Structures are given as structure tokens and as C-alpha cells.
mmCIF file of the C-alpha atoms, coordinates in Angstrom:
data_MODEL
# 
_entry.id   MODEL 
# 
loop_
_atom_site.group_PDB 
_atom_site.id 
_atom_site.type_symbol 
_atom_site.label_atom_id 
_atom_site.label_alt_id 
_atom_site.label_comp_id 
_atom_site.label_asym_id 
_atom_site.label_entity_id 
_atom_site.label_seq_id 
_atom_site.pdbx_PDB_ins_code 
_atom_site.Cartn_x 
_atom_site.Cartn_y 
_atom_site.Cartn_z 
_atom_site.occupancy 
_atom_site.B_iso_or_equiv 
_atom_site.pdbx_formal_charge 
_atom_site.auth_seq_id 
_atom_site.auth_comp_id 
_atom_site.auth_asym_id 
_atom_site.auth_atom_id 
_atom_site.pdbx_PDB_model_num 
ATOM 1   C CA . ASN A 1 1   ? 9.175   -81.963 -180.257 1.00 0.00 ? 1   ASN A CA 1 
ATOM 2   C CA . GLY A 1 2   ? 5.995   -80.764 -180.090 1.00 0.00 ? 2   GLY A CA 1 
ATOM 3   C CA . GLN A 1 3   ? 6.349   -78.712 -176.794 1.00 0.00 ? 3   GLN A CA 1 
ATOM 4   C CA . LYS A 1 4   ? 5.309   -75.078 -176.550 1.00 0.00 ? 4   LYS A CA 1 
ATOM 5   C CA . ILE A 1 5   ? 8.927   -73.246 -175.790 1.00 0.00 ? 5   ILE A CA 1 
ATOM 6   C CA . LEU A 1 6   ? 8.306   -69.519 -174.186 1.00 0.00 ? 6   LEU A CA 1 
ATOM 7   C CA . SER A 1 7   ? 10.549  -66.638 -173.600 1.00 0.00 ? 7   SER A CA 1 
ATOM 8   C CA . ASP A 1 8   ? 12.077  -64.887 -170.406 1.00 0.00 ? 8   ASP A CA 1 
ATOM 9   C CA . ASP A 1 9   ? 9.171   -62.317 -171.235 1.00 0.00 ? 9   ASP A CA 1 
ATOM 10  C CA . GLY A 1 10  ? 6.777   -65.129 -171.836 1.00 0.00 ? 10  GLY A CA 1 
ATOM 11  C CA . GLU A 1 11  ? 6.498   -64.789 -175.313 1.00 0.00 ? 11  GLU A CA 1 
ATOM 12  C CA . LEU A 1 12  ? 6.178   -68.093 -177.755 1.00 0.00 ? 12  LEU A CA 1 
ATOM 13  C CA . LEU A 1 13  ? 9.161   -69.241 -179.432 1.00 0.00 ? 13  LEU A CA 1 
ATOM 14  C CA . VAL A 1 14  ? 9.044   -70.557 -182.610 1.00 0.00 ? 14  VAL A CA 1 
ATOM 15  C CA . TYR A 1 15  ? 11.770  -71.891 -184.906 1.00 0.00 ? 15  TYR A CA 1 
ATOM 16  C CA . ALA A 1 16  ? 12.511  -69.264 -188.160 1.00 0.00 ? 16  ALA A CA 1 
ATOM 17  C CA . THR A 1 17  ? 11.565  -71.129 -191.586 1.00 0.00 ? 17  THR A CA 1 
ATOM 18  C CA . GLU A 1 18  ? 12.335  -70.395 -195.143 1.00 0.00 ? 18  GLU A CA 1 
ATOM 19  C CA . ASP A 1 19  ? 9.414   -70.035 -197.719 1.00 0.00 ? 19  ASP A CA 1 
ATOM 20  C CA . ASN A 1 20  ? 9.747   -73.746 -198.104 1.00 0.00 ? 20  ASN A CA 1 
ATOM 21  C CA . GLY A 1 21  ? 9.557   -74.744 -194.415 1.00 0.00 ? 21  GLY A CA 1 
ATOM 22  C CA . LYS A 1 22  ? 13.223  -75.924 -193.896 1.00 0.00 ? 22  LYS A CA 1 
ATOM 23  C CA . ILE A 1 23  ? 14.669  -74.663 -190.576 1.00 0.00 ? 23  ILE A CA 1 
ATOM 24  C CA . VAL A 1 24  ? 17.073  -71.643 -190.760 1.00 0.00 ? 24  VAL A CA 1 
ATOM 25  C CA . THR A 1 25  ? 20.174  -72.197 -189.239 1.00 0.00 ? 25  THR A CA 1 
ATOM 26  C CA . ASP A 1 26  ? 23.037  -70.033 -188.222 1.00 0.00 ? 26  ASP A CA 1 
ATOM 27  C CA . ALA A 1 27  ? 26.469  -69.842 -189.082 1.00 0.00 ? 27  ALA A CA 1 
ATOM 28  C CA . ASP A 1 28  ? 27.732  -72.697 -186.461 1.00 0.00 ? 28  ASP A CA 1 
ATOM 29  C CA . GLY A 1 29  ? 24.441  -75.124 -187.483 1.00 0.00 ? 29  GLY A CA 1 
ATOM 30  C CA . SER A 1 30  ? 22.392  -74.225 -184.565 1.00 0.00 ? 30  SER A CA 1 
ATOM 31  C CA . GLN A 1 31  ? 18.658  -73.534 -185.059 1.00 0.00 ? 31  GLN A CA 1 
ATOM 32  C CA . VAL A 1 32  ? 17.058  -69.841 -185.336 1.00 0.00 ? 32  VAL A CA 1 
ATOM 33  C CA . THR A 1 33  ? 14.298  -68.913 -183.208 1.00 0.00 ? 33  THR A CA 1 
ATOM 34  C CA . ASP A 1 34  ? 11.682  -66.017 -183.417 1.00 0.00 ? 34  ASP A CA 1 
ATOM 35  C CA . ILE A 1 35  ? 9.852   -64.500 -180.763 1.00 0.00 ? 35  ILE A CA 1 
ATOM 36  C CA . HIS A 1 36  ? 6.313   -65.073 -182.120 1.00 0.00 ? 36  HIS A CA 1 
ATOM 37  C CA . GLY A 1 37  ? 3.067   -63.271 -180.161 1.00 0.00 ? 37  GLY A CA 1 
ATOM 38  C CA . PHE A 1 38  ? 0.159   -65.564 -179.342 1.00 0.00 ? 38  PHE A CA 1 
ATOM 39  C CA . ILE A 1 39  ? -2.899  -65.139 -181.719 1.00 0.00 ? 39  ILE A CA 1 
ATOM 40  C CA . GLY A 1 40  ? -5.894  -65.323 -178.755 1.00 0.00 ? 40  GLY A CA 1 
ATOM 41  C CA . GLN A 1 41  ? -5.114  -68.237 -176.967 1.00 0.00 ? 41  GLN A CA 1 
ATOM 42  C CA . ILE A 1 42  ? -3.663  -71.650 -177.234 1.00 0.00 ? 42  ILE A CA 1 
ATOM 43  C CA . GLU A 1 43  ? -5.650  -74.643 -175.706 1.00 0.00 ? 43  GLU A CA 1 
ATOM 44  C CA . GLU A 1 44  ? -4.127  -77.687 -175.420 1.00 0.00 ? 44  GLU A CA 1 
ATOM 45  C CA . ASP A 1 45  ? -5.064  -80.595 -173.390 1.00 0.00 ? 45  ASP A CA 1 
ATOM 46  C CA . GLY A 1 46  ? -7.862  -78.804 -171.094 1.00 0.00 ? 46  GLY A CA 1 
ATOM 47  C CA . ILE A 1 47  ? -5.121  -76.059 -170.752 1.00 0.00 ? 47  ILE A CA 1 
ATOM 48  C CA . VAL A 1 48  ? -5.668  -72.663 -172.230 1.00 0.00 ? 48  VAL A CA 1 
ATOM 49  C CA . GLU A 1 49  ? -2.745  -70.416 -172.373 1.00 0.00 ? 49  GLU A CA 1 
ATOM 50  C CA . ASP A 1 50  ? -2.478  -66.372 -172.874 1.00 0.00 ? 50  ASP A CA 1 
ATOM 51  C CA . PHE A 1 51  ? 0.525   -64.568 -172.619 1.00 0.00 ? 51  PHE A CA 1 
ATOM 52  C CA . ALA A 1 52  ? 0.116   -63.629 -169.078 1.00 0.00 ? 52  ALA A CA 1 
ATOM 53  C CA . TYR A 1 53  ? -1.392  -66.847 -167.656 1.00 0.00 ? 53  TYR A CA 1 
ATOM 54  C CA . LYS A 1 54  ? -2.325  -70.181 -167.697 1.00 0.00 ? 54  LYS A CA 1 
ATOM 55  C CA . LEU A 1 55  ? -5.437  -71.724 -167.268 1.00 0.00 ? 55  LEU A CA 1 
ATOM 56  C CA . PHE A 1 56  ? -5.966  -75.553 -165.929 1.00 0.00 ? 56  PHE A CA 1 
ATOM 57  C CA . LEU A 1 57  ? -9.771  -75.796 -167.196 1.00 0.00 ? 57  LEU A CA 1 
ATOM 58  C CA . PRO A 1 58  ? -11.765 -77.230 -164.139 1.00 0.00 ? 58  PRO A CA 1 
ATOM 59  C CA . ASP A 1 59  ? -13.961 -80.292 -165.406 1.00 0.00 ? 59  ASP A CA 1 
ATOM 60  C CA . GLY A 1 60  ? -17.684 -79.090 -167.456 1.00 0.00 ? 60  GLY A CA 1 
ATOM 61  C CA . TRP A 1 61  ? -15.797 -75.055 -168.284 1.00 0.00 ? 61  TRP A CA 1 
ATOM 62  C CA . PRO A 1 62  ? -14.689 -75.533 -172.587 1.00 0.00 ? 62  PRO A CA 1 
ATOM 63  C CA . SER A 1 63  ? -13.483 -72.463 -173.771 1.00 0.00 ? 63  SER A CA 1 
ATOM 64  C CA . THR A 1 64  ? -15.735 -70.655 -176.180 1.00 0.00 ? 64  THR A CA 1 
ATOM 65  C CA . ASP A 1 65  ? -14.902 -68.686 -179.521 1.00 0.00 ? 65  ASP A CA 1 
ATOM 66  C CA . THR A 1 66  ? -14.604 -65.520 -177.210 1.00 0.00 ? 66  THR A CA 1 
ATOM 67  C CA . PHE A 1 67  ? -11.426 -64.830 -175.679 1.00 0.00 ? 67  PHE A CA 1 
ATOM 68  C CA . GLY A 1 68  ? -11.034 -65.043 -172.291 1.00 0.00 ? 68  GLY A CA 1 
ATOM 69  C CA . THR A 1 69  ? -14.592 -66.498 -172.014 1.00 0.00 ? 69  THR A CA 1 
ATOM 70  C CA . PHE A 1 70  ? -15.567 -70.208 -170.289 1.00 0.00 ? 70  PHE A CA 1 
ATOM 71  C CA . GLN A 1 71  ? -19.104 -71.841 -169.793 1.00 0.00 ? 71  GLN A CA 1 
ATOM 72  C CA . ASN A 1 72  ? -20.145 -74.634 -167.899 1.00 0.00 ? 72  ASN A CA 1 
ATOM 73  C CA . LYS A 1 73  ? -23.452 -74.988 -169.849 1.00 0.00 ? 73  LYS A CA 1 
ATOM 74  C CA . SER A 1 74  ? -24.951 -77.729 -167.645 1.00 0.00 ? 74  SER A CA 1 
ATOM 75  C CA . ALA A 1 75  ? -24.587 -75.458 -164.333 1.00 0.00 ? 75  ALA A CA 1 
ATOM 76  C CA . LYS A 1 76  ? -25.637 -72.192 -165.909 1.00 0.00 ? 76  LYS A CA 1 
ATOM 77  C CA . GLN A 1 77  ? -21.979 -70.566 -165.159 1.00 0.00 ? 77  GLN A CA 1 
ATOM 78  C CA . THR A 1 78  ? -19.845 -67.806 -167.388 1.00 0.00 ? 78  THR A CA 1 
ATOM 79  C CA . CYS A 1 79  ? -16.549 -66.428 -166.351 1.00 0.00 ? 79  CYS A CA 1 
ATOM 80  C CA . VAL A 1 80  ? -14.510 -64.202 -168.200 1.00 0.00 ? 80  VAL A CA 1 
ATOM 81  C CA . ILE A 1 81  ? -10.870 -63.810 -167.476 1.00 0.00 ? 81  ILE A CA 1 
ATOM 82  C CA . THR A 1 82  ? -10.297 -60.204 -167.958 1.00 0.00 ? 82  THR A CA 1 
ATOM 83  C CA . ILE A 1 83  ? -6.590  -58.467 -167.923 1.00 0.00 ? 83  ILE A CA 1 
ATOM 84  C CA . LEU A 1 84  ? -7.506  -54.409 -167.713 1.00 0.00 ? 84  LEU A CA 1 
ATOM 85  C CA . ASP A 1 85  ? -5.984  -51.590 -169.137 1.00 0.00 ? 85  ASP A CA 1 
ATOM 86  C CA . GLU A 1 86  ? -6.486  -50.493 -165.797 1.00 0.00 ? 86  GLU A CA 1 
ATOM 87  C CA . THR A 1 87  ? -4.613  -49.516 -162.899 1.00 0.00 ? 87  THR A CA 1 
ATOM 88  C CA . TYR A 1 88  ? -5.370  -51.294 -159.704 1.00 0.00 ? 88  TYR A CA 1 
ATOM 89  C CA . ASP A 1 89  ? -5.775  -48.575 -157.103 1.00 0.00 ? 89  ASP A CA 1 
ATOM 90  C CA . ASP A 1 90  ? -8.611  -47.065 -160.412 1.00 0.00 ? 90  ASP A CA 1 
ATOM 91  C CA . TYR A 1 91  ? -10.100 -49.886 -160.762 1.00 0.00 ? 91  TYR A CA 1 
ATOM 92  C CA . TYR A 1 92  ? -10.850 -51.106 -156.651 1.00 0.00 ? 92  TYR A CA 1 
ATOM 93  C CA . LYS A 1 93  ? -12.015 -47.222 -156.329 1.00 0.00 ? 93  LYS A CA 1 
ATOM 94  C CA . THR A 1 94  ? -14.758 -47.089 -158.738 1.00 0.00 ? 94  THR A CA 1 
ATOM 95  C CA . ASN A 1 95  ? -15.577 -50.747 -157.784 1.00 0.00 ? 95  ASN A CA 1 
ATOM 96  C CA . LYS A 1 96  ? -15.566 -49.779 -153.591 1.00 0.00 ? 96  LYS A CA 1 
ATOM 97  C CA . ASP A 1 97  ? -17.950 -47.023 -154.250 1.00 0.00 ? 97  ASP A CA 1 
ATOM 98  C CA . THR A 1 98  ? -20.511 -49.589 -156.638 1.00 0.00 ? 98  THR A CA 1 
ATOM 99  C CA . TYR A 1 99  ? -20.161 -51.987 -153.505 1.00 0.00 ? 99  TYR A CA 1 
ATOM 100 C CA . ASP A 1 100 ? -21.110 -48.934 -151.198 1.00 0.00 ? 100 ASP A CA 1 
ATOM 101 C CA . GLN A 1 101 ? -24.147 -47.854 -153.572 1.00 0.00 ? 101 GLN A CA 1 
ATOM 102 C CA . LEU A 1 102 ? -25.265 -51.840 -154.074 1.00 0.00 ? 102 LEU A CA 1 
ATOM 103 C CA . ALA A 1 103 ? -24.955 -52.448 -150.004 1.00 0.00 ? 103 ALA A CA 1 
ATOM 104 C CA . GLY A 1 104 ? -28.017 -50.362 -149.340 1.00 0.00 ? 104 GLY A CA 1 
ATOM 105 C CA . MET A 1 105 ? -30.359 -51.895 -152.516 1.00 0.00 ? 105 MET A CA 1 
ATOM 106 C CA . GLU A 1 106 ? -33.502 -53.805 -151.755 1.00 0.00 ? 106 GLU A CA 1 
ATOM 107 C CA . GLU A 1 107 ? -33.076 -55.435 -155.428 1.00 0.00 ? 107 GLU A CA 1 
ATOM 108 C CA . ILE A 1 108 ? -30.188 -57.584 -154.642 1.00 0.00 ? 108 ILE A CA 1 
ATOM 109 C CA . ASP A 1 109 ? -30.454 -60.105 -151.779 1.00 0.00 ? 109 ASP A CA 1 
ATOM 110 C CA . GLU A 1 110 ? -27.092 -60.067 -150.487 1.00 0.00 ? 110 GLU A CA 1 
ATOM 111 C CA . VAL A 1 111 ? -23.474 -57.981 -151.407 1.00 0.00 ? 111 VAL A CA 1 
ATOM 112 C CA . THR A 1 112 ? -20.298 -58.603 -149.980 1.00 0.00 ? 112 THR A CA 1 
ATOM 113 C CA . TRP A 1 113 ? -16.863 -57.072 -150.395 1.00 0.00 ? 113 TRP A CA 1 
ATOM 114 C CA . GLU A 1 114 ? -13.955 -59.018 -149.046 1.00 0.00 ? 114 GLU A CA 1 
ATOM 115 C CA . GLU A 1 115 ? -9.961  -58.152 -149.008 1.00 0.00 ? 115 GLU A CA 1 
ATOM 116 C CA . ASP A 1 116 ? -7.182  -59.964 -148.619 1.00 0.00 ? 116 ASP A CA 1 
ATOM 117 C CA . VAL A 1 117 ? -8.873  -63.083 -150.532 1.00 0.00 ? 117 VAL A CA 1 
ATOM 118 C CA . LYS A 1 118 ? -6.231  -65.956 -150.561 1.00 0.00 ? 118 LYS A CA 1 
ATOM 119 C CA . ILE A 1 119 ? -6.595  -67.551 -154.036 1.00 0.00 ? 119 ILE A CA 1 
ATOM 120 C CA . ASN A 1 120 ? -2.503  -68.491 -155.014 1.00 0.00 ? 120 ASN A CA 1 
ATOM 121 C CA . ASP A 1 121 ? 0.540   -67.417 -154.396 1.00 0.00 ? 121 ASP A CA 1 
ATOM 122 C CA . ASP A 1 122 ? 0.835   -65.257 -157.624 1.00 0.00 ? 122 ASP A CA 1 
ATOM 123 C CA . ALA A 1 123 ? -2.342  -62.905 -157.361 1.00 0.00 ? 123 ALA A CA 1 
ATOM 124 C CA . GLU A 1 124 ? -2.120  -60.426 -154.868 1.00 0.00 ? 124 GLU A CA 1 
ATOM 125 C CA . LYS A 1 125 ? -4.411  -57.625 -153.315 1.00 0.00 ? 125 LYS A CA 1 
ATOM 126 C CA . VAL A 1 126 ? -7.206  -60.026 -153.879 1.00 0.00 ? 126 VAL A CA 1 
ATOM 127 C CA . VAL A 1 127 ? -10.725 -58.749 -153.633 1.00 0.00 ? 127 VAL A CA 1 
ATOM 128 C CA . ARG A 1 128 ? -13.749 -60.171 -154.293 1.00 0.00 ? 128 ARG A CA 1 
ATOM 129 C CA . PHE A 1 129 ? -16.794 -58.586 -154.591 1.00 0.00 ? 129 PHE A CA 1 
ATOM 130 C CA . THR A 1 130 ? -20.230 -60.674 -154.836 1.00 0.00 ? 130 THR A CA 1 
ATOM 131 C CA . MET A 1 131 ? -23.596 -60.056 -155.247 1.00 0.00 ? 131 MET A CA 1 
ATOM 132 C CA . LYS A 1 132 ? -26.532 -62.316 -155.124 1.00 0.00 ? 132 LYS A CA 1 
ATOM 133 C CA . SER A 1 133 ? -30.121 -61.708 -156.203 1.00 0.00 ? 133 SER A CA 1 
ATOM 134 C CA . LYS A 1 134 ? -33.528 -63.494 -157.438 1.00 0.00 ? 134 LYS A CA 1 
ATOM 135 C CA . ASP A 1 135 ? -31.790 -63.318 -160.889 1.00 0.00 ? 135 ASP A CA 1 
ATOM 136 C CA . GLY A 1 136 ? -28.706 -65.576 -159.859 1.00 0.00 ? 136 GLY A CA 1 
ATOM 137 C CA . MET A 1 137 ? -25.118 -64.408 -158.450 1.00 0.00 ? 137 MET A CA 1 
ATOM 138 C CA . ARG A 1 138 ? -22.033 -62.857 -160.328 1.00 0.00 ? 138 ARG A CA 1 
ATOM 139 C CA . VAL A 1 139 ? -18.786 -63.683 -158.664 1.00 0.00 ? 139 VAL A CA 1 
ATOM 140 C CA . MET A 1 140 ? -16.043 -60.748 -159.334 1.00 0.00 ? 140 MET A CA 1 
ATOM 141 C CA . TYR A 1 141 ? -12.335 -61.182 -158.443 1.00 0.00 ? 141 TYR A CA 1 
ATOM 142 C CA . PHE A 1 142 ? -9.958  -58.464 -158.914 1.00 0.00 ? 142 PHE A CA 1 
ATOM 143 C CA . PHE A 1 143 ? -6.417  -58.656 -157.902 1.00 0.00 ? 143 PHE A CA 1 
ATOM 144 C CA . GLU A 1 144 ? -2.359  -57.488 -159.279 1.00 0.00 ? 144 GLU A CA 1 
ATOM 145 C CA . ASN A 1 145 ? -0.206  -60.045 -160.674 1.00 0.00 ? 145 ASN A CA 1 
ATOM 146 C CA . SER A 1 146 ? 3.413   -59.195 -162.765 1.00 0.00 ? 146 SER A CA 1 
ATOM 147 C CA . ASP A 1 147 ? 1.583   -55.001 -162.822 1.00 0.00 ? 147 ASP A CA 1 
ATOM 148 C CA . ASN A 1 148 ? -1.186  -56.198 -164.643 1.00 0.00 ? 148 ASN A CA 1 
ATOM 149 C CA . THR A 1 149 ? -4.936  -55.926 -163.075 1.00 0.00 ? 149 THR A CA 1 
ATOM 150 C CA . TYR A 1 150 ? -6.829  -59.306 -163.686 1.00 0.00 ? 150 TYR A CA 1 
ATOM 151 C CA . LYS A 1 151 ? -10.456 -58.950 -163.430 1.00 0.00 ? 151 LYS A CA 1 
ATOM 152 C CA . VAL A 1 152 ? -12.239 -62.641 -163.104 1.00 0.00 ? 152 VAL A CA 1 
ATOM 153 C CA . LEU A 1 153 ? -15.441 -62.568 -163.612 1.00 0.00 ? 153 LEU A CA 1 
ATOM 154 C CA . PHE A 1 154 ? -18.091 -65.242 -162.465 1.00 0.00 ? 154 PHE A CA 1 
ATOM 155 C CA . ASP A 1 155 ? -22.026 -65.303 -163.177 1.00 0.00 ? 155 ASP A CA 1 
ATOM 156 C CA . ALA A 1 156 ? -24.240 -68.010 -162.307 1.00 0.00 ? 156 ALA A CA 1 
ATOM 157 C CA . GLU A 1 157 ? -28.375 -68.905 -162.849 1.00 0.00 ? 157 GLU A CA 1 
ATOM 158 C CA . SER A 1 158 ? -28.507 -70.504 -159.379 1.00 0.00 ? 158 SER A CA 1 
ATOM 159 C CA . PRO A 1 159 ? -26.238 -69.031 -155.999 1.00 0.00 ? 159 PRO A CA 1 
ATOM 160 C CA . ASP A 1 160 ? -26.323 -72.422 -154.925 1.00 0.00 ? 160 ASP A CA 1 
ATOM 161 C CA . GLY A 1 161 ? -22.547 -73.476 -155.002 1.00 0.00 ? 161 GLY A CA 1 
ATOM 162 C CA . ALA A 1 162 ? -21.562 -70.745 -156.938 1.00 0.00 ? 162 ALA A CA 1 
ATOM 163 C CA . LEU A 1 163 ? -19.361 -69.111 -154.847 1.00 0.00 ? 163 LEU A CA 1 
ATOM 164 C CA . GLU A 1 164 ? -17.266 -72.345 -154.432 1.00 0.00 ? 164 GLU A CA 1 
ATOM 165 C CA . ALA A 1 165 ? -17.002 -73.061 -158.105 1.00 0.00 ? 165 ALA A CA 1 
ATOM 166 C CA . ALA A 1 166 ? -15.852 -69.588 -158.618 1.00 0.00 ? 166 ALA A CA 1 
ATOM 167 C CA . GLU A 1 167 ? -13.180 -69.883 -156.690 1.00 0.00 ? 167 GLU A CA 1 
ATOM 168 C CA . GLU A 1 168 ? -12.282 -73.580 -158.048 1.00 0.00 ? 168 GLU A CA 1 
ATOM 169 C CA . PHE A 1 169 ? -12.359 -71.578 -161.348 1.00 0.00 ? 169 PHE A CA 1 
ATOM 170 C CA . VAL A 1 170 ? -10.040 -68.403 -159.980 1.00 0.00 ? 170 VAL A CA 1 
ATOM 171 C CA . LYS A 1 171 ? -7.867  -71.312 -158.540 1.00 0.00 ? 171 LYS A CA 1 
ATOM 172 C CA . SER A 1 172 ? -7.386  -72.925 -161.697 1.00 0.00 ? 172 SER A CA 1 
ATOM 173 C CA . ILE A 1 173 ? -5.174  -69.798 -163.153 1.00 0.00 ? 173 ILE A CA 1 
ATOM 174 C CA . LYS A 1 174 ? -1.622  -70.530 -163.145 1.00 0.00 ? 174 LYS A CA 1 
ATOM 175 C CA . TYR A 1 175 ? 0.439   -67.173 -164.064 1.00 0.00 ? 175 TYR A CA 1 
ATOM 176 C CA . LYS A 1 176 ? 3.286   -66.244 -166.079 1.00 0.00 ? 176 LYS A CA 1 
ATOM 177 C CA . PRO A 1 177 ? 5.872   -62.788 -165.650 1.00 0.00 ? 177 PRO A CA 1 
ATOM 178 C CA . TYR A 1 178 ? 4.263   -61.094 -168.796 1.00 0.00 ? 178 TYR A CA 1 
ATOM 179 C CA . THR A 1 179 ? 3.226   -57.784 -168.078 1.00 0.00 ? 179 THR A CA 1 
ATOM 180 C CA . TYR A 1 180 ? 0.496   -56.473 -170.593 1.00 0.00 ? 180 TYR A CA 1 
ATOM 181 C CA . PHE A 1 181 ? 0.132   -52.945 -170.282 1.00 0.00 ? 181 PHE A CA 1 
ATOM 182 C CA . PRO A 1 182 ? 3.465   -51.565 -169.292 1.00 0.00 ? 182 PRO A CA 1 
ATOM 183 C CA . ALA A 1 183 ? 3.264   -48.348 -166.696 1.00 0.00 ? 183 ALA A CA 1 
ATOM 184 C CA . GLU A 1 184 ? 3.696   -44.974 -168.890 1.00 0.00 ? 184 GLU A CA 1 
ATOM 185 C CA . GLU A 1 185 ? 7.186   -42.876 -167.985 1.00 0.00 ? 185 GLU A CA 1 
ATOM 186 C CA . ALA A 1 186 ? 6.307   -39.639 -166.666 1.00 0.00 ? 186 ALA A CA 1 
# 
């Protein structure tokens, strides 16, 4: 009926078809489905869907031709959602070290590090790392969900309202139970 159906693992289910496009049925007459991976992301009616999340696009935020990248041209803001092939602990350490180095630099007007930020019930161990300078503002959130380490990187040419816009954007993401990079067995 035109709706997307997902497996328990968050994979897209499609009807199996013959070469002529007719839907395949099994011995009982039931329609056969196949699991199909997403190719890039699917966007429909202001919702962008990926294996691991759905993004309910805030006003003024269309997607771009680059996977996971969104741009609000009128506000001169960009946001990129990335699922990292890195453990949360490793990413935390690298970024905490970077924060410690930047905190003493005069070129940066303000740098902040906040832990346990609440964005929604599905995101765990959320850190918000911000940098404000004469060139604009960068807000980075990173966190865990379904064994994925997410990074949401928000850039704004002006710091005015940037933190609020970044928070609105990151709160518009709903997560699915799909793990991109399963932990390697020892």
C-alpha cells in the first residue's frame, strides 16, 4: 500500500518479483518478501530515513546530494549526521583531548564541553562540544545508540541562535534498533 515495511533489524522489506514485475508467491499463496538494504537514504514528506534513524526535517532544512548532510541556506547553517566506525570511548578520548587543547587558545572566543546532555530517551552518554569564534560557531554532539557511535556536527556562520538550532535539529532524529558496525569478536 505504498508504505515502507522494516524487518526487526531495521532492514527494508520488498516484495520479491519475477522478471516481468509480477509478485512471487509461495506454495501457500502468500506474497514473498526479500530483505533489501537502503541505498543511501530515503526522503519522503519531510522525513529522511536511513537504516539506523529517521530524521524529521526541521523547517528550512532540506537534505543535500551528500548522504547525511543537511543545509539551511537562509540561516547559513549546515548539519552532518555520521555514524562512526569507532568506539564511543575512543571517540570520547580524542575529542576530550582536543577540547583540553582548545580551551586555552586565544583564537577561540568560547569553547564548552557538556556531558550527559538530554536530547531524547534513545541517545546515551551524550556530549555536546561547542566552539565559538569570529568565524562562526560549531556544535558537535556525540553519543551512543544501538551500539552505534553517532556524531552530529552543526556549523553556523553566526553564533546567534546556533545552539538552539543545533539542539532542535539533533532532537528531530529518532533512532532504530540497527547496528552499523557490530563489535568484533575477540
